[in-house]
Amino acid sequence: MKKLLSIVAAGALLLGLAGCASSGDSGDSAGGDGPKAVGDLVVGFAQVGAESGWRTANTKDIQDSFEEAGIELKFSDAQQKQENQIKAIRSYIQQGVDYIAFSPVVETGWDAVLNEAKAAGIPVILTDRAVDSKDTSLYVSFLGSDFIEEGKKAGQWVLDQYKDSTEPVNIVQLEGTTGAAPAIDRAEGFAEVIADNENLKVVASQTGDFTRAGGKQVMEAMLKSQPDIDLVYAHNDDMGLGAIEAIEAAGLVPGKDIKIVTVDAVHDGMQALADGKINFIVECSPLLGAQLVDIIKTLNDGGTVEPRIITEETTFTQEQAIEALPDRKY
Ligand code: AHR
């Protein structure tokens, strides 16, 4: 009898230790207390800002999805400042939310605050943008687009468009926010593909911070400093739309005198493509809310999720934009 009791006690101890290990790791499952009722969950979301049509659509989709799921969402807008996002994340940690999700404004500088979330046992989900950290245990999953692939798709269109050209093609690039994953990766993917044709040259490249006003301002300056621009590659629709204003103000015809390629496919961009002012758009979907809710429900149930979930996306020509516009959700 004594022997039996000691076997049972040893088994209980082992189970206890196993329990500690799973609640103290990177947070890839629900905390030690087991699943909560979905209606009791609280999630903190630290958004980048409201810099573009894409971001507005992304915010709305996330807020709608959480409301529909009956999960409380604490939402903050960092106005494109990393320090504001860090403050928001710290405040979510202090409030003891169940999960934190955020779209990092820039790639670097997150390790300290993410370690604080980890120490507090709060799982973090990256949405839309990645962080550049060696420690992948600091977040459970990264849900969002493959920005390098988006840059490659834009580059491929340019490569095809000018395949027969024997003259130099002068390209200007309107970059997204300096240090942001989509700005870095879209430039990289594009450069890699256009390198196949030595006539294709990026003659100027400057940040417009993903805003319409920024795109307009940078384009105005480029039209003055670059005598012969053939094509604008804008890292998002908003900067492309700003560039259209600058090109028209300079007495030129966007889409004809200067071709324009952008990324996002939000409503205003698609309308400009349908109108022939933009020539090609690579889609970047802002509709991440439902997938984020699914991730949180899975984790809450004690399940595991993929460390990288890539959003499915397409591209649009003028004809495709005309066809897609009536049903476009954003
Ligand atoms: O991170 C996604 C990018 O951020 C979108 O392409 C851009 O419009 C936004 O501001």
mmCIF file of C-alpha atoms in Angstrom, residues 25-265:
data_model
loop_
_atom_site.group_PDB
_atom_site.id
_atom_site.type_symbol
_atom_site.label_atom_id
_atom_site.label_comp_id
_atom_site.label_asym_id
_atom_site.label_seq_id
_atom_site.Cartn_x
_atom_site.Cartn_y
_atom_site.Cartn_z
ATOM 1 C CA ASP A 25 7.127 28.866 -21.877
ATOM 2 C CA SER A 26 6.707 31.342 -24.745
ATOM 3 C CA GLY A 27 2.956 31.330 -24.465
ATOM 4 C CA ASP A 28 2.056 29.156 -27.438
ATOM 5 C CA SER A 29 -1.029 27.875 -25.645
ATOM 6 C CA ALA A 30 -3.555 29.110 -23.105
ATOM 7 C CA GLY A 31 -2.199 30.082 -19.670
ATOM 8 C CA GLY A 32 -2.075 27.650 -16.713
ATOM 9 C CA ASP A 33 -5.705 28.296 -15.772
ATOM 10 C CA GLY A 34 -7.196 26.610 -18.832
ATOM 11 C CA PRO A 35 -9.575 28.094 -21.394
ATOM 12 C CA LYS A 36 -11.567 31.212 -20.507
ATOM 13 C CA ALA A 37 -15.071 31.812 -21.786
ATOM 14 C CA VAL A 38 -14.637 33.728 -25.054
ATOM 15 C CA GLY A 39 -16.766 36.550 -23.637
ATOM 16 C CA ASP A 40 -14.283 36.965 -20.747
ATOM 17 C CA LEU A 41 -11.226 37.405 -22.976
ATOM 18 C CA VAL A 42 -9.540 40.808 -23.191
ATOM 19 C CA VAL A 43 -7.145 41.617 -26.033
ATOM 20 C CA GLY A 44 -4.951 44.702 -26.392
ATOM 21 C CA PHE A 45 -4.234 45.872 -29.941
ATOM 22 C CA ALA A 46 -1.533 48.493 -30.589
ATOM 23 C CA GLN A 47 -2.156 49.881 -34.081
ATOM 24 C CA VAL A 48 0.451 51.792 -36.124
ATOM 25 C CA GLY A 49 -1.732 54.816 -36.851
ATOM 26 C CA ALA A 50 -4.155 56.013 -39.506
ATOM 27 C CA GLU A 51 -1.646 56.848 -42.214
ATOM 28 C CA SER A 52 -3.384 55.267 -45.200
ATOM 29 C CA GLY A 53 -6.627 53.911 -46.625
ATOM 30 C CA TRP A 54 -5.189 50.450 -45.990
ATOM 31 C CA ARG A 55 -4.701 51.200 -42.294
ATOM 32 C CA THR A 56 -8.224 52.587 -41.916
ATOM 33 C CA ALA A 57 -9.636 49.419 -43.501
ATOM 34 C CA ASN A 58 -7.418 47.245 -41.302
ATOM 35 C CA THR A 59 -8.534 49.009 -38.104
ATOM 36 C CA LYS A 60 -12.205 48.710 -39.032
ATOM 37 C CA ASP A 61 -11.866 45.038 -39.916
ATOM 38 C CA ILE A 62 -10.125 44.227 -36.627
ATOM 39 C CA GLN A 63 -12.655 46.169 -34.529
ATOM 40 C CA ASP A 64 -15.618 44.598 -36.373
ATOM 41 C CA SER A 65 -14.198 41.066 -36.077
ATOM 42 C CA PHE A 66 -13.676 41.337 -32.319
ATOM 43 C CA GLU A 67 -17.109 42.832 -31.800
ATOM 44 C CA GLU A 68 -18.675 40.016 -33.805
ATOM 45 C CA ALA A 69 -16.736 37.407 -31.799
ATOM 46 C CA GLY A 70 -17.816 39.033 -28.496
ATOM 47 C CA ILE A 71 -14.206 39.543 -27.382
ATOM 48 C CA GLU A 72 -13.281 42.779 -25.606
ATOM 49 C CA LEU A 73 -10.712 44.758 -27.623
ATOM 50 C CA LYS A 74 -8.611 47.513 -26.111
ATOM 51 C CA PHE A 75 -7.404 49.584 -29.054
ATOM 52 C CA SER A 76 -4.700 52.248 -29.318
ATOM 53 C CA ASP A 77 -3.435 54.350 -32.243
ATOM 54 C CA ALA A 78 0.311 55.076 -32.042
ATOM 55 C CA GLN A 79 0.272 57.841 -34.658
ATOM 56 C CA GLN A 80 3.197 56.136 -36.399
ATOM 57 C CA LYS A 81 5.471 56.547 -33.365
ATOM 58 C CA GLN A 82 7.285 53.553 -31.903
ATOM 59 C CA GLU A 83 7.412 55.096 -28.420
ATOM 60 C CA ASN A 84 3.609 55.349 -28.402
ATOM 61 C CA GLN A 85 3.282 51.689 -29.373
ATOM 62 C CA ILE A 86 5.694 50.647 -26.641
ATOM 63 C CA LYS A 87 3.710 52.708 -24.100
ATOM 64 C CA ALA A 88 0.469 51.078 -25.244
ATOM 65 C CA ILE A 89 1.933 47.572 -24.953
ATOM 66 C CA ARG A 90 3.265 48.350 -21.440
ATOM 67 C CA SER A 91 -0.161 49.600 -20.441
ATOM 68 C CA TYR A 92 -1.786 46.390 -21.747
ATOM 69 C CA ILE A 93 0.717 44.375 -19.700
ATOM 70 C CA GLN A 94 -0.143 46.407 -16.589
ATOM 71 C CA GLN A 95 -3.857 45.916 -17.182
ATOM 72 C CA GLY A 96 -3.263 42.152 -17.385
ATOM 73 C CA VAL A 97 -4.923 41.573 -20.779
ATOM 74 C CA ASP A 98 -5.062 37.968 -22.006
ATOM 75 C CA TYR A 99 -3.375 38.584 -25.375
ATOM 76 C CA ILE A 100 -1.542 41.433 -27.093
ATOM 77 C CA ALA A 101 -1.564 41.956 -30.857
ATOM 78 C CA PHE A 102 0.264 44.696 -32.702
ATOM 79 C CA SER A 103 1.544 45.862 -36.049
ATOM 80 C CA PRO A 104 5.067 47.180 -35.398
ATOM 81 C CA VAL A 105 5.660 50.597 -36.956
ATOM 82 C CA VAL A 106 9.338 49.722 -37.522
ATOM 83 C CA GLU A 107 11.150 46.367 -37.427
ATOM 84 C CA THR A 108 13.743 46.898 -34.692
ATOM 85 C CA GLY A 109 13.748 47.856 -31.007
ATOM 86 C CA TRP A 110 11.058 45.558 -29.607
ATOM 87 C CA ASP A 111 12.974 43.001 -27.549
ATOM 88 C CA ALA A 112 12.712 44.794 -24.188
ATOM 89 C CA VAL A 113 8.947 45.327 -24.210
ATOM 90 C CA LEU A 114 8.266 41.893 -25.710
ATOM 91 C CA ASN A 115 10.359 40.319 -22.952
ATOM 92 C CA GLU A 116 8.161 42.167 -20.440
ATOM 93 C CA ALA A 117 5.051 40.659 -22.053
ATOM 94 C CA LYS A 118 6.685 37.232 -22.003
ATOM 95 C CA ALA A 119 7.603 37.595 -18.317
ATOM 96 C CA ALA A 120 3.975 38.523 -17.598
ATOM 97 C CA GLY A 121 2.845 35.372 -19.458
ATOM 98 C CA ILE A 122 0.904 37.340 -22.094
ATOM 99 C CA PRO A 123 1.149 35.828 -25.578
ATOM 100 C CA VAL A 124 1.877 38.319 -28.371
ATOM 101 C CA ILE A 125 0.643 38.020 -31.954
ATOM 102 C CA LEU A 126 2.236 40.142 -34.682
ATOM 103 C CA THR A 127 -0.246 41.287 -37.289
ATOM 104 C CA ASP A 128 0.605 42.823 -40.658
ATOM 105 C CA ARG A 129 4.254 43.694 -39.945
ATOM 106 C CA ALA A 130 7.207 41.727 -38.593
ATOM 107 C CA VAL A 131 9.794 42.543 -35.952
ATOM 108 C CA ASP A 132 13.483 41.992 -36.567
ATOM 109 C CA SER A 133 14.480 39.957 -33.498
ATOM 110 C CA LYS A 134 16.604 36.843 -33.158
ATOM 111 C CA ASP A 135 14.362 35.660 -30.325
ATOM 112 C CA THR A 136 11.305 34.168 -32.013
ATOM 113 C CA SER A 137 9.955 33.022 -28.632
ATOM 114 C CA LEU A 138 8.879 36.649 -28.050
ATOM 115 C CA TYR A 139 5.756 36.177 -30.165
ATOM 116 C CA VAL A 140 3.468 33.267 -30.914
ATOM 117 C CA SER A 141 2.696 33.956 -34.536
ATOM 118 C CA PHE A 142 3.127 36.503 -37.303
ATOM 119 C CA LEU A 143 -0.009 36.963 -39.401
ATOM 120 C CA GLY A 144 0.344 39.079 -42.534
ATOM 121 C CA SER A 145 1.521 39.528 -46.095
ATOM 122 C CA ASP A 146 4.770 38.463 -47.701
ATOM 123 C CA PHE A 147 6.084 41.941 -48.504
ATOM 124 C CA ILE A 148 9.125 40.689 -50.439
ATOM 125 C CA GLU A 149 6.783 38.769 -52.706
ATOM 126 C CA GLU A 150 4.696 41.920 -53.202
ATOM 127 C CA GLY A 151 7.812 43.831 -54.292
ATOM 128 C CA LYS A 152 8.696 41.004 -56.666
ATOM 129 C CA LYS A 153 5.221 41.090 -58.249
ATOM 130 C CA ALA A 154 5.562 44.841 -58.837
ATOM 131 C CA GLY A 155 9.049 44.295 -60.294
ATOM 132 C CA GLN A 156 7.811 41.503 -62.553
ATOM 133 C CA TRP A 157 5.159 43.775 -64.082
ATOM 134 C CA VAL A 158 7.812 46.418 -64.778
ATOM 135 C CA LEU A 159 10.177 43.798 -66.215
ATOM 136 C CA ASP A 160 7.461 42.498 -68.564
ATOM 137 C CA GLN A 161 6.313 45.975 -69.519
ATOM 138 C CA TYR A 162 9.779 47.048 -70.680
ATOM 139 C CA LYS A 163 11.111 43.737 -71.980
ATOM 140 C CA ASP A 164 11.597 45.136 -75.492
ATOM 141 C CA SER A 165 12.976 48.489 -74.432
ATOM 142 C CA THR A 166 16.507 49.262 -75.567
ATOM 143 C CA GLU A 167 16.531 52.680 -73.849
ATOM 144 C CA PRO A 168 17.140 53.331 -70.143
ATOM 145 C CA VAL A 169 13.897 53.350 -68.097
ATOM 146 C CA ASN A 170 14.047 55.895 -65.264
ATOM 147 C CA ILE A 171 12.186 54.697 -62.195
ATOM 148 C CA VAL A 172 11.514 56.699 -59.044
ATOM 149 C CA GLN A 173 10.563 54.900 -55.858
ATOM 150 C CA LEU A 174 8.296 56.306 -53.144
ATOM 151 C CA GLU A 175 9.269 54.332 -50.076
ATOM 152 C CA GLY A 176 7.087 53.564 -47.079
ATOM 153 C CA THR A 177 8.039 54.516 -43.524
ATOM 154 C CA THR A 178 11.794 54.214 -43.023
ATOM 155 C CA GLY A 179 12.611 51.058 -41.067
ATOM 156 C CA ALA A 180 9.149 49.503 -41.547
ATOM 157 C CA ALA A 181 9.028 45.912 -42.782
ATOM 158 C CA PRO A 182 6.885 46.688 -45.867
ATOM 159 C CA ALA A 183 9.227 49.509 -46.927
ATOM 160 C CA ILE A 184 12.339 47.363 -46.538
ATOM 161 C CA ASP A 185 10.887 44.230 -48.132
ATOM 162 C CA ARG A 186 8.993 45.848 -51.004
ATOM 163 C CA ALA A 187 12.176 47.685 -52.040
ATOM 164 C CA GLU A 188 14.186 44.454 -51.783
ATOM 165 C CA GLY A 189 11.782 42.273 -53.794
ATOM 166 C CA PHE A 190 11.417 44.924 -56.507
ATOM 167 C CA ALA A 191 15.182 45.502 -56.838
ATOM 168 C CA GLU A 192 15.844 41.768 -57.078
ATOM 169 C CA VAL A 193 13.481 41.283 -60.015
ATOM 170 C CA ILE A 194 14.269 44.403 -62.070
ATOM 171 C CA ALA A 195 17.999 43.567 -61.841
ATOM 172 C CA ASP A 196 17.335 41.160 -64.735
ATOM 173 C CA ASN A 197 17.185 44.100 -67.162
ATOM 174 C CA GLU A 198 20.026 46.590 -66.894
ATOM 175 C CA ASN A 199 17.935 49.274 -68.645
ATOM 176 C CA LEU A 200 15.684 49.474 -65.595
ATOM 177 C CA LYS A 201 17.175 52.001 -63.200
ATOM 178 C CA VAL A 202 15.908 53.382 -59.900
ATOM 179 C CA VAL A 203 17.181 56.951 -60.304
ATOM 180 C CA ALA A 204 15.698 58.307 -57.050
ATOM 181 C CA SER A 205 14.169 56.752 -53.948
ATOM 182 C CA GLN A 206 12.758 58.581 -50.950
ATOM 183 C CA THR A 207 10.283 57.999 -48.152
ATOM 184 C CA GLY A 208 6.756 59.396 -48.343
ATOM 185 C CA ASP A 209 5.900 57.708 -45.028
ATOM 186 C CA PHE A 210 2.980 55.742 -46.551
ATOM 187 C CA THR A 211 0.841 58.933 -46.678
ATOM 188 C CA ARG A 212 -0.845 60.723 -49.568
ATOM 189 C CA ALA A 213 0.629 64.075 -48.506
ATOM 190 C CA GLY A 214 4.095 62.511 -48.250
ATOM 191 C CA GLY A 215 3.798 60.931 -51.705
ATOM 192 C CA LYS A 216 2.720 64.242 -53.232
ATOM 193 C CA GLN A 217 5.517 66.211 -51.594
ATOM 194 C CA VAL A 218 8.258 63.752 -52.567
ATOM 195 C CA MET A 219 6.931 63.488 -56.129
ATOM 196 C CA GLU A 220 6.872 67.274 -56.511
ATOM 197 C CA ALA A 221 10.549 67.402 -55.524
ATOM 198 C CA MET A 222 11.448 64.469 -57.796
ATOM 199 C CA LEU A 223 9.719 66.051 -60.784
ATOM 200 C CA LYS A 224 12.004 69.041 -60.288
ATOM 201 C CA SER A 225 15.227 67.089 -59.708
ATOM 202 C CA GLN A 226 14.732 64.263 -62.238
ATOM 203 C CA PRO A 227 14.411 65.448 -65.831
ATOM 204 C CA ASP A 228 12.955 62.308 -67.388
ATOM 205 C CA ILE A 229 10.871 60.034 -65.166
ATOM 206 C CA ASP A 230 9.284 57.020 -66.911
ATOM 207 C CA LEU A 231 7.756 55.180 -63.959
ATOM 208 C CA VAL A 232 6.827 55.624 -60.293
ATOM 209 C CA TYR A 233 6.941 52.611 -57.984
ATOM 210 C CA ALA A 234 5.044 53.605 -54.820
ATOM 211 C CA HIS A 235 5.083 51.271 -51.811
ATOM 212 C CA ASN A 236 1.371 51.967 -51.277
ATOM 213 C CA ASP A 237 -1.685 53.337 -53.055
ATOM 214 C CA ASP A 238 -1.849 56.495 -50.952
ATOM 215 C CA MET A 239 1.623 57.644 -51.966
ATOM 216 C CA GLY A 240 0.762 56.768 -55.575
ATOM 217 C CA LEU A 241 -2.392 58.897 -55.305
ATOM 218 C CA GLY A 242 -0.319 61.780 -53.925
ATOM 219 C CA ALA A 243 2.107 61.333 -56.844
ATOM 220 C CA ILE A 244 -0.824 61.547 -59.297
ATOM 221 C CA GLU A 245 -1.719 64.975 -57.872
ATOM 222 C CA ALA A 246 1.883 66.169 -58.274
ATOM 223 C CA ILE A 247 2.163 64.786 -61.826
ATOM 224 C CA GLU A 248 -1.105 66.431 -62.900
ATOM 225 C CA ALA A 249 -0.051 69.727 -61.301
ATOM 226 C CA ALA A 250 3.129 69.552 -63.389
ATOM 227 C CA GLY A 251 1.004 69.318 -66.558
ATOM 228 C CA LEU A 252 1.732 65.638 -67.210
ATOM 229 C CA VAL A 253 -0.663 62.704 -67.577
ATOM 230 C CA PRO A 254 -0.325 60.008 -64.894
ATOM 231 C CA GLY A 255 -0.534 56.486 -66.305
ATOM 232 C CA LYS A 256 0.626 57.713 -69.740
ATOM 233 C CA ASP A 257 3.494 60.222 -69.530
ATOM 234 C CA ILE A 258 4.588 58.577 -66.294
ATOM 235 C CA LYS A 259 3.471 55.041 -65.477
ATOM 236 C CA ILE A 260 2.569 54.197 -61.889
ATOM 237 C CA VAL A 261 2.757 50.892 -60.003
ATOM 238 C CA THR A 262 1.531 50.686 -56.402
ATOM 239 C CA VAL A 263 0.783 48.197 -53.622
ATOM 240 C CA ASP A 264 -2.449 47.717 -51.568
ATOM 241 C CA ALA A 265 -5.523 47.796 -53.873
#
